[in-house]
mmCIF file of C-alpha atoms in Angstrom:
data_model
loop_
_atom_site.group_PDB
_atom_site.id
_atom_site.type_symbol
_atom_site.label_atom_id
_atom_site.label_comp_id
_atom_site.label_asym_id
_atom_site.label_seq_id
_atom_site.Cartn_x
_atom_site.Cartn_y
_atom_site.Cartn_z
ATOM 1 C CA MET A 1496 75.827 100.018 86.483
ATOM 2 C CA ARG A 1497 79.372 98.742 86.273
ATOM 3 C CA THR A 1498 79.983 95.252 84.929
ATOM 4 C CA GLN A 1499 83.225 93.439 84.252
ATOM 5 C CA SER A 1500 82.662 93.453 80.508
ATOM 6 C CA LEU A 1501 82.020 97.214 80.585
ATOM 7 C CA GLU A 1502 85.311 97.738 82.396
ATOM 8 C CA ASP A 1503 87.106 95.494 79.903
ATOM 9 C CA PHE A 1504 85.583 97.537 77.107
ATOM 10 C CA CYS A 1505 86.784 100.780 78.740
ATOM 11 C CA ASN A 1506 90.282 99.355 79.116
ATOM 12 C CA TRP A 1507 90.275 98.354 75.476
ATOM 13 C CA ILE A 1508 89.214 101.866 74.396
ATOM 14 C CA GLU A 1509 92.005 103.369 76.471
ATOM 15 C CA GLN A 1510 94.554 101.418 74.451
ATOM 16 C CA THR A 1511 93.299 102.614 71.065
ATOM 17 C CA SER A 1512 95.345 105.196 69.216
ATOM 18 C CA LEU A 1513 92.373 107.580 69.169
ATOM 19 C CA SER A 1514 92.172 107.501 72.952
ATOM 20 C CA GLN A 1515 95.936 107.962 73.238
ATOM 21 C CA ALA A 1516 95.762 110.948 70.898
ATOM 22 C CA VAL A 1517 92.989 112.601 72.947
ATOM 23 C CA GLN A 1518 94.872 111.953 76.183
ATOM 24 C CA SER A 1519 98.262 113.209 75.015
ATOM 25 C CA ASN A 1520 97.154 116.473 73.412
ATOM 26 C CA ALA A 1521 96.086 118.863 76.137
ATOM 27 C CA TRP A 1522 94.111 121.123 73.809
ATOM 28 C CA VAL A 1523 91.794 118.410 72.478
ATOM 29 C CA VAL A 1524 89.481 117.954 75.464
ATOM 30 C CA PRO A 1525 88.792 121.670 76.126
ATOM 31 C CA THR A 1526 88.285 122.296 72.407
ATOM 32 C CA VAL A 1527 85.922 119.364 71.950
ATOM 33 C CA GLN A 1528 84.076 120.359 75.129
ATOM 34 C CA THR A 1529 83.667 123.890 73.776
ATOM 35 C CA ILE A 1530 82.065 122.576 70.578
ATOM 36 C CA HIS A 1531 79.894 120.271 72.694
ATOM 37 C CA ILE A 1532 78.716 123.246 74.795
ATOM 38 C CA LEU A 1533 78.004 125.404 71.736
ATOM 39 C CA ALA A 1534 75.869 122.610 70.288
ATOM 40 C CA ILE A 1535 74.100 122.295 73.646
ATOM 41 C CA ALA A 1536 73.441 126.043 73.493
ATOM 42 C CA ALA A 1537 71.751 125.609 70.112
ATOM 43 C CA VAL A 1538 69.635 122.757 71.479
ATOM 44 C CA LEU A 1539 68.690 124.527 74.706
ATOM 45 C CA VAL A 1540 67.531 127.750 73.139
ATOM 46 C CA SER A 1541 65.569 125.855 70.474
ATOM 47 C CA THR A 1542 63.876 123.620 72.989
ATOM 48 C CA LEU A 1543 63.145 126.611 75.256
ATOM 49 C CA LEU A 1544 61.458 128.537 72.440
ATOM 50 C CA ILE A 1545 59.449 125.491 71.374
ATOM 51 C CA ASN A 1546 58.364 124.752 74.925
ATOM 52 C CA LEU A 1547 57.535 128.361 75.793
ATOM 53 C CA ARG A 1548 55.282 128.288 72.753
ATOM 54 C CA LEU A 1549 53.663 125.013 73.841
ATOM 55 C CA LEU A 1550 53.055 126.655 77.221
ATOM 56 C CA ASN A 1551 51.562 129.680 75.402
ATOM 57 C CA LEU A 1552 54.085 131.955 77.099
ATOM 58 C CA SER A 1553 56.004 133.288 74.106
ATOM 59 C CA GLY A 1554 56.060 133.319 70.321
ATOM 60 C CA ASN A 1555 52.278 133.182 70.074
ATOM 61 C CA ASP A 1556 52.363 135.035 66.740
ATOM 62 C CA MET A 1557 53.520 131.743 65.198
ATOM 63 C CA SER A 1558 51.667 128.428 65.256
ATOM 64 C CA VAL A 1559 53.260 125.507 67.101
ATOM 65 C CA SER A 1560 53.719 123.733 63.800
ATOM 66 C CA ARG A 1561 55.585 126.688 62.244
ATOM 67 C CA LEU A 1562 57.732 127.096 65.323
ATOM 68 C CA LEU A 1563 58.594 123.393 65.268
ATOM 69 C CA ASP A 1564 59.571 123.695 61.601
ATOM 70 C CA ARG A 1565 61.850 126.569 62.513
ATOM 71 C CA TYR A 1566 63.543 125.270 65.660
ATOM 72 C CA GLN A 1567 63.296 121.480 65.780
ATOM 73 C CA PRO A 1568 65.720 120.998 62.842
ATOM 74 C CA ILE A 1569 68.328 122.877 64.888
ATOM 75 C CA ILE A 1570 67.999 120.220 67.572
ATOM 76 C CA TRP A 1571 68.139 117.335 65.083
ATOM 77 C CA LYS A 1572 71.241 118.848 63.437
ATOM 78 C CA SER A 1573 72.949 119.479 66.757
ATOM 79 C CA LEU A 1574 72.512 115.903 67.983
ATOM 80 C CA PRO A 1575 75.102 114.388 65.570
ATOM 81 C CA ILE A 1576 77.586 117.111 66.607
ATOM 82 C CA LEU A 1577 76.921 116.264 70.243
ATOM 83 C CA LEU A 1578 77.302 112.570 69.457
ATOM 84 C CA VAL A 1579 80.670 112.958 67.708
ATOM 85 C CA THR A 1580 82.125 115.362 70.295
ATOM 86 C CA GLY A 1581 80.686 113.224 73.090
ATOM 87 C CA LEU A 1582 82.300 110.093 71.626
ATOM 88 C CA LEU A 1583 85.665 111.867 71.449
ATOM 89 C CA LEU A 1584 85.362 112.846 75.110
ATOM 90 C CA ILE A 1585 84.463 109.239 75.967
ATOM 91 C CA ALA A 1586 87.458 108.019 73.957
ATOM 92 C CA GLY A 1587 89.708 110.195 76.097
ATOM 93 C CA GLU A 1588 88.397 108.925 79.422
ATOM 94 C CA PRO A 1589 86.145 105.904 78.831
ATOM 95 C CA ALA A 1590 85.885 104.654 82.398
ATOM 96 C CA ARG A 1591 85.074 108.094 83.763
ATOM 97 C CA SER A 1592 82.082 108.328 81.456
ATOM 98 C CA LEU A 1593 80.757 104.945 80.345
ATOM 99 C CA ALA A 1594 81.074 103.315 83.765
ATOM 100 C CA ASN A 1595 79.706 106.382 85.556
ATOM 101 C CA ASP A 1596 76.144 106.247 86.903
ATOM 102 C CA VAL A 1597 75.606 109.922 86.132
ATOM 103 C CA PHE A 1598 76.641 109.428 82.507
ATOM 104 C CA GLN A 1599 74.267 106.472 82.211
ATOM 105 C CA LEU A 1600 71.487 108.590 83.695
ATOM 106 C CA LYS A 1601 72.280 111.335 81.181
ATOM 107 C CA MET A 1602 71.852 108.878 78.291
ATOM 108 C CA LEU A 1603 68.519 107.685 79.698
ATOM 109 C CA LEU A 1604 67.266 111.269 79.981
ATOM 110 C CA LEU A 1605 68.439 111.879 76.415
ATOM 111 C CA LEU A 1606 66.500 108.868 75.123
ATOM 112 C CA GLY A 1607 63.447 110.154 76.984
ATOM 113 C CA VAL A 1608 63.642 113.631 75.488
ATOM 114 C CA ILE A 1609 64.203 112.291 71.967
ATOM 115 C CA ALA A 1610 61.132 110.063 72.326
ATOM 116 C CA LEU A 1611 59.151 113.086 73.489
ATOM 117 C CA MET A 1612 60.294 115.153 70.501
ATOM 118 C CA VAL A 1613 59.269 112.381 68.125
ATOM 119 C CA VAL A 1614 55.806 112.237 69.701
ATOM 120 C CA VAL A 1615 55.253 116.015 69.463
ATOM 121 C CA ARG A 1616 56.543 116.078 65.898
ATOM 122 C CA GLY A 1617 54.296 113.120 65.041
ATOM 123 C CA HIS A 1618 51.214 114.968 66.299
ATOM 124 C CA VAL A 1619 51.979 118.038 64.207
ATOM 125 C CA ARG A 1620 52.946 116.014 61.137
ATOM 126 C CA LYS A 1621 49.596 114.244 61.130
ATOM 127 C CA ASP A 1622 47.618 117.367 61.952
ATOM 128 C CA SER A 1623 49.386 120.727 61.785
ATOM 129 C CA SER A 1624 46.729 122.427 63.921
ATOM 130 C CA TYR A 1625 46.930 119.751 66.639
ATOM 131 C CA TYR A 1626 48.153 122.219 69.280
ATOM 132 C CA ASP A 1627 46.075 125.196 68.124
ATOM 133 C CA PRO A 1628 43.678 126.843 70.606
ATOM 134 C CA GLY A 1629 40.320 125.169 71.054
ATOM 135 C CA ARG A 1630 41.530 121.695 70.104
ATOM 136 C CA GLY A 1631 41.533 120.488 73.692
ATOM 137 C CA HIS A 1632 45.211 119.587 73.767
ATOM 138 C CA ARG A 1633 46.316 122.286 76.185
ATOM 139 C CA GLY A 1634 47.001 119.917 79.059
ATOM 140 C CA GLN A 1635 49.015 117.624 76.854
ATOM 141 C CA ALA A 1636 51.033 120.537 75.468
ATOM 142 C CA ASN A 1637 51.818 121.809 78.965
ATOM 143 C CA LEU A 1638 52.818 118.353 80.146
ATOM 144 C CA PHE A 1639 55.116 117.762 77.163
ATOM 145 C CA ALA A 1640 56.705 121.208 77.488
ATOM 146 C CA LEU A 1641 57.451 120.934 81.205
ATOM 147 C CA THR A 1642 58.749 117.374 80.855
ATOM 148 C CA SER A 1643 60.983 118.324 77.967
ATOM 149 C CA LEU A 1644 62.424 121.335 79.817
ATOM 150 C CA ALA A 1645 63.026 119.242 82.934
ATOM 151 C CA LEU A 1646 64.750 116.522 80.910
ATOM 152 C CA TRP A 1647 67.097 118.977 79.175
ATOM 153 C CA VAL A 1648 67.963 120.682 82.458
ATOM 154 C CA GLY A 1649 68.671 117.214 83.856
ATOM 155 C CA ILE A 1650 70.856 116.349 80.852
ATOM 156 C CA VAL A 1651 72.983 119.478 81.275
ATOM 157 C CA CYS A 1652 73.312 119.010 85.029
ATOM 158 C CA ALA A 1653 74.231 115.349 84.609
ATOM 159 C CA GLY A 1654 76.792 116.378 81.998
ATOM 160 C CA ARG A 1655 78.484 118.764 84.408
ATOM 161 C CA TRP A 1656 78.307 116.250 87.242
ATOM 162 C CA ILE A 1657 80.132 113.570 85.239
ATOM 163 C CA ALA A 1658 83.299 115.524 85.973
ATOM 164 C CA TYR A 1659 82.698 115.231 89.721
ATOM 165 C CA THR A 1660 81.419 111.699 90.154
ATOM 166 C CA TYR A 1661 84.026 109.262 88.920
ATOM 167 C CA SER A 1662 85.414 107.095 91.665
ATOM 168 C CA MET B 1143 96.911 146.118 95.095
ATOM 169 C CA GLN B 1144 93.666 147.077 96.769
ATOM 170 C CA LEU B 1145 91.523 144.752 94.692
ATOM 171 C CA GLU B 1146 93.609 141.794 95.818
ATOM 172 C CA THR B 1147 93.020 142.734 99.466
ATOM 173 C CA LEU B 1148 89.309 142.552 98.725
ATOM 174 C CA PHE B 1149 89.716 139.154 97.023
ATOM 175 C CA LYS B 1150 91.690 137.808 99.964
ATOM 176 C CA TRP B 1151 88.986 139.004 102.342
ATOM 177 C CA LEU B 1152 86.385 137.344 100.085
ATOM 178 C CA TYR B 1153 88.371 134.104 100.198
ATOM 179 C CA GLU B 1154 88.253 134.112 103.986
ATOM 180 C CA THR B 1155 84.482 134.655 104.255
ATOM 181 C CA SER B 1156 82.501 131.691 105.514
ATOM 182 C CA PHE B 1157 80.470 131.884 102.292
ATOM 183 C CA ALA B 1158 83.548 131.204 100.150
ATOM 184 C CA GLN B 1159 84.730 128.577 102.572
ATOM 185 C CA ALA B 1160 81.397 126.767 102.358
ATOM 186 C CA LEU B 1161 81.635 126.798 98.561
ATOM 187 C CA ARG B 1162 85.085 125.247 98.663
ATOM 188 C CA GLU B 1163 84.271 122.644 101.263
ATOM 189 C CA SER B 1164 80.823 121.510 100.204
ATOM 190 C CA GLU B 1165 80.879 118.620 97.763
ATOM 191 C CA GLY B 1166 77.771 119.574 95.894
ATOM 192 C CA LEU B 1167 77.445 123.334 96.052
ATOM 193 C CA PHE B 1168 80.052 124.304 93.456
ATOM 194 C CA PRO B 1169 78.979 121.747 90.813
ATOM 195 C CA TRP B 1170 75.296 122.632 91.193
ATOM 196 C CA ILE B 1171 75.998 126.343 90.775
ATOM 197 C CA GLU B 1172 78.152 125.454 87.778
ATOM 198 C CA CYS B 1173 75.176 123.566 86.297
ATOM 199 C CA VAL B 1174 73.022 126.690 86.520
ATOM 200 C CA HIS B 1175 75.885 128.786 85.126
ATOM 201 C CA VAL B 1176 76.269 126.461 82.111
ATOM 202 C CA LEU B 1177 72.502 126.416 81.475
ATOM 203 C CA ALA B 1178 72.361 130.212 81.625
ATOM 204 C CA ILE B 1179 75.410 130.769 79.401
ATOM 205 C CA CYS B 1180 74.038 128.346 76.823
ATOM 206 C CA LEU B 1181 70.776 130.307 76.698
ATOM 207 C CA VAL B 1182 72.609 133.646 76.449
ATOM 208 C CA ILE B 1183 74.675 132.462 73.507
ATOM 209 C CA GLY B 1184 71.967 130.448 71.827
ATOM 210 C CA SER B 1185 69.466 133.289 71.958
ATOM 211 C CA ILE B 1186 71.954 135.919 70.795
ATOM 212 C CA ALA B 1187 72.940 133.641 67.908
ATOM 213 C CA ILE B 1188 69.316 133.514 66.714
ATOM 214 C CA VAL B 1189 69.230 137.309 66.350
ATOM 215 C CA ASP B 1190 72.733 137.416 64.845
ATOM 216 C CA LEU B 1191 71.840 134.778 62.257
ATOM 217 C CA ARG B 1192 68.752 136.817 61.323
ATOM 218 C CA LEU B 1193 70.920 139.910 60.820
ATOM 219 C CA LEU B 1194 73.260 137.867 58.631
ATOM 220 C CA GLY B 1195 70.285 136.675 56.570
ATOM 221 C CA ILE B 1196 71.000 133.034 57.378
ATOM 222 C CA ALA B 1197 67.941 132.130 59.463
ATOM 223 C CA SER B 1198 64.479 133.489 60.401
ATOM 224 C CA ARG B 1199 64.624 135.471 57.163
ATOM 225 C CA GLU B 1200 60.842 135.795 56.949
ATOM 226 C CA ARG B 1201 60.572 137.321 60.437
ATOM 227 C CA ARG B 1202 60.914 141.021 61.156
ATOM 228 C CA VAL B 1203 64.083 141.891 63.049
ATOM 229 C CA THR B 1204 62.152 143.909 65.651
ATOM 230 C CA VAL B 1205 59.593 141.140 66.249
ATOM 231 C CA LEU B 1206 62.267 138.480 66.544
ATOM 232 C CA SER B 1207 64.449 140.476 68.912
ATOM 233 C CA ALA B 1208 61.481 141.503 71.053
ATOM 234 C CA GLN B 1209 60.718 137.819 71.465
ATOM 235 C CA ILE B 1210 64.284 136.625 72.014
ATOM 236 C CA LEU B 1211 65.955 139.369 74.042
ATOM 237 C CA PRO B 1212 63.974 138.796 77.278
ATOM 238 C CA VAL B 1213 65.391 135.250 77.256
ATOM 239 C CA THR B 1214 68.881 136.668 76.702
ATOM 240 C CA TRP B 1215 68.609 139.163 79.558
ATOM 241 C CA CYS B 1216 67.119 136.740 82.083
ATOM 242 C CA ALA B 1217 69.789 134.187 81.247
ATOM 243 C CA PHE B 1218 72.527 136.818 81.387
ATOM 244 C CA VAL B 1219 71.502 137.960 84.876
ATOM 245 C CA ILE B 1220 71.501 134.341 86.088
ATOM 246 C CA ALA B 1221 74.883 133.680 84.451
ATOM 247 C CA ALA B 1222 76.359 136.815 86.041
ATOM 248 C CA ILE B 1223 75.073 135.996 89.529
ATOM 249 C CA THR B 1224 76.189 132.353 89.421
ATOM 250 C CA GLY B 1225 79.496 133.442 87.873
ATOM 251 C CA LEU B 1226 80.061 135.872 90.726
ATOM 252 C CA ILE B 1227 79.355 133.100 93.236
ATOM 253 C CA LEU B 1228 81.784 130.721 91.514
ATOM 254 C CA PHE B 1229 84.382 133.506 91.408
ATOM 255 C CA SER B 1230 83.987 134.268 95.106
ATOM 256 C CA SER B 1231 84.855 130.665 96.014
ATOM 257 C CA ASN B 1232 88.438 131.339 94.987
ATOM 258 C CA ALA B 1233 88.669 135.016 94.096
ATOM 259 C CA VAL B 1234 92.445 135.400 94.225
ATOM 260 C CA ALA B 1235 93.100 132.393 92.007
ATOM 261 C CA TYR B 1236 90.497 133.491 89.433
ATOM 262 C CA SER B 1237 91.761 137.065 89.402
ATOM 263 C CA ARG B 1238 95.204 135.753 88.409
ATOM 264 C CA ASN B 1239 93.921 133.401 85.723
ATOM 265 C CA PHE B 1240 94.548 134.542 82.151
ATOM 266 C CA TYR B 1241 91.426 132.873 80.750
ATOM 267 C CA PHE B 1242 89.181 134.279 83.464
ATOM 268 C CA LEU B 1243 90.410 137.821 82.824
ATOM 269 C CA GLY B 1244 90.163 137.234 79.077
ATOM 270 C CA LYS B 1245 86.584 136.015 79.475
ATOM 271 C CA LEU B 1246 85.630 139.188 81.379
ATOM 272 C CA LEU B 1247 87.241 141.341 78.694
ATOM 273 C CA LEU B 1248 85.380 139.441 75.958
ATOM 274 C CA ILE B 1249 82.036 139.919 77.732
ATOM 275 C CA LEU B 1250 82.843 143.614 77.995
ATOM 276 C CA LEU B 1251 83.649 143.735 74.274
ATOM 277 C CA ALA B 1252 80.406 141.905 73.482
ATOM 278 C CA GLY B 1253 78.566 144.505 75.563
ATOM 279 C CA VAL B 1254 80.243 147.445 73.809
ATOM 280 C CA ASN B 1255 79.447 145.839 70.455
ATOM 281 C CA MET B 1256 75.806 145.435 71.462
ATOM 282 C CA LEU B 1257 75.514 149.061 72.617
ATOM 283 C CA THR B 1258 77.185 150.333 69.457
ATOM 284 C CA PHE B 1259 74.678 148.323 67.438
ATOM 285 C CA GLN B 1260 71.702 149.388 69.543
ATOM 286 C CA PHE B 1261 72.475 153.106 69.456
ATOM 287 C CA GLY B 1262 73.981 153.081 65.980
ATOM 288 C CA VAL B 1263 72.716 151.185 62.969
ATOM 289 C CA PHE B 1264 69.662 149.775 64.804
ATOM 290 C CA LYS B 1265 68.201 153.310 64.860
ATOM 291 C CA SER B 1266 67.365 152.870 61.172
ATOM 292 C CA VAL B 1267 65.810 149.416 61.648
ATOM 293 C CA HIS B 1268 62.445 150.500 60.214
ATOM 294 C CA HIS B 1269 64.147 150.717 56.798
ATOM 295 C CA TRP B 1270 65.337 147.096 56.835
ATOM 296 C CA ASP B 1271 63.082 145.414 59.419
ATOM 297 C CA SER B 1272 61.488 142.952 56.982
ATOM 298 C CA SER B 1273 64.397 142.791 54.585
ATOM 299 C CA THR B 1274 67.207 140.261 54.407
ATOM 300 C CA SER B 1275 69.602 142.860 53.033
ATOM 301 C CA VAL B 1276 70.461 144.545 56.297
ATOM 302 C CA PRO B 1277 73.151 147.254 56.476
ATOM 303 C CA THR B 1278 76.751 146.051 56.455
ATOM 304 C CA LEU B 1279 77.329 147.597 59.885
ATOM 305 C CA ALA B 1280 74.603 145.387 61.347
ATOM 306 C CA LYS B 1281 76.187 142.320 59.768
ATOM 307 C CA VAL B 1282 79.564 143.295 61.167
ATOM 308 C CA ALA B 1283 77.975 143.636 64.606
ATOM 309 C CA ALA B 1284 76.432 140.167 64.211
ATOM 310 C CA ILE B 1285 79.744 138.566 63.232
ATOM 311 C CA LEU B 1286 81.546 140.312 66.102
ATOM 312 C CA SER B 1287 78.836 139.196 68.516
ATOM 313 C CA LEU B 1288 79.046 135.547 67.394
ATOM 314 C CA SER B 1289 82.852 135.679 67.625
ATOM 315 C CA PHE B 1290 82.985 137.270 71.065
ATOM 316 C CA TRP B 1291 80.449 134.865 72.566
ATOM 317 C CA THR B 1292 82.133 131.814 71.033
ATOM 318 C CA LEU B 1293 85.411 133.019 72.529
ATOM 319 C CA VAL B 1294 83.658 133.493 75.879
ATOM 320 C CA VAL B 1295 82.804 129.762 75.861
ATOM 321 C CA ILE B 1296 86.333 128.795 74.760
ATOM 322 C CA PHE B 1297 87.943 130.918 77.473
ATOM 323 C CA GLY B 1298 85.420 129.769 80.052
ATOM 324 C CA ARG B 1299 86.182 126.139 79.374
ATOM 325 C CA TRP B 1300 89.927 126.769 79.610
ATOM 326 C CA ILE B 1301 89.536 128.315 83.084
ATOM 327 C CA GLY B 1302 88.685 124.876 84.403
ATOM 328 C CA PHE B 1303 91.883 123.427 82.954
ATOM 329 C CA THR B 1304 94.257 126.210 84.018
ATOM 330 C CA LEU B 1305 93.001 127.475 87.366
ATOM 331 C CA VAL B 1306 95.591 126.968 90.060
ATOM 332 C CA PRO B 1307 93.401 126.662 93.131
ATOM 333 C CA ALA B 1308 95.953 128.522 95.216
ATOM 334 C CA ILE B 1309 95.050 129.738 98.642
ATOM 335 C CA ALA B 1310 94.972 133.466 99.071
ATOM 336 C CA GLY B 1311 98.413 134.936 99.336
#
């Protein structure tokens, strides 16, 4: 999606002093990207451990609800870091990101995975044994886990592809 | 230098040529590399933070590492293989890049640190397995590990900004 008003908006961002500062200091983008990647690392490992547990593949000494308590806050705390660093990267090159189909796809996938996390957390909040054995929610747990993993893999791939897809 | 002869030969292989010429191959392998590196660092950080008494304090060190380290090793193998493929696309240029060489050195240092920990202070883990007051040496190892791996990401990111994609020669 690439509308005239979106392009105008990108042009406006490029003129801001923040954007100029990001563009004219060569160390800013790599540094901000490094922080972005470290936050992604925190998210990925947390989501992997949660989803391996939902799939009953690892961490079975802890209940799903305990594991969520341990690892989901890491994801929630990383998201603001990703947002701020992501916004700085956008400020530096607005058209390359905002007007890029792959970036827009990445944001859609992100919304999807956040919605999924809210649903899983909601289940466990209401009933902490919701995903325990014998409750008949195995299929649901597997579906959520595989979808969540696929979405995060998609988010990371889209993120890397942004660098290659601006025309 | 003999190594450079090898890198030049690698550059000429049809495999390396395909990597350079294909539009999608390099980025897709990079995607897998990034995913794997993130899991290496994220999983190592979980164990390091436990050693530092910052997180997972109620879990035994041995239980936590037995659960986490398979993730670390799988991810590390994938990161190494994809890294080798990315390197082979332009071996000469990478071998002359400061950040690439620095990244290799840092991974080596992280490995030495891990072995020193494993065969040193970890031998007495049964004394402090459930405790949050782990020996100072273990905490030092954890801080070194976090530092080395953070630097690996910093150096890795800088490769992309400094690599001169020179042809062999």
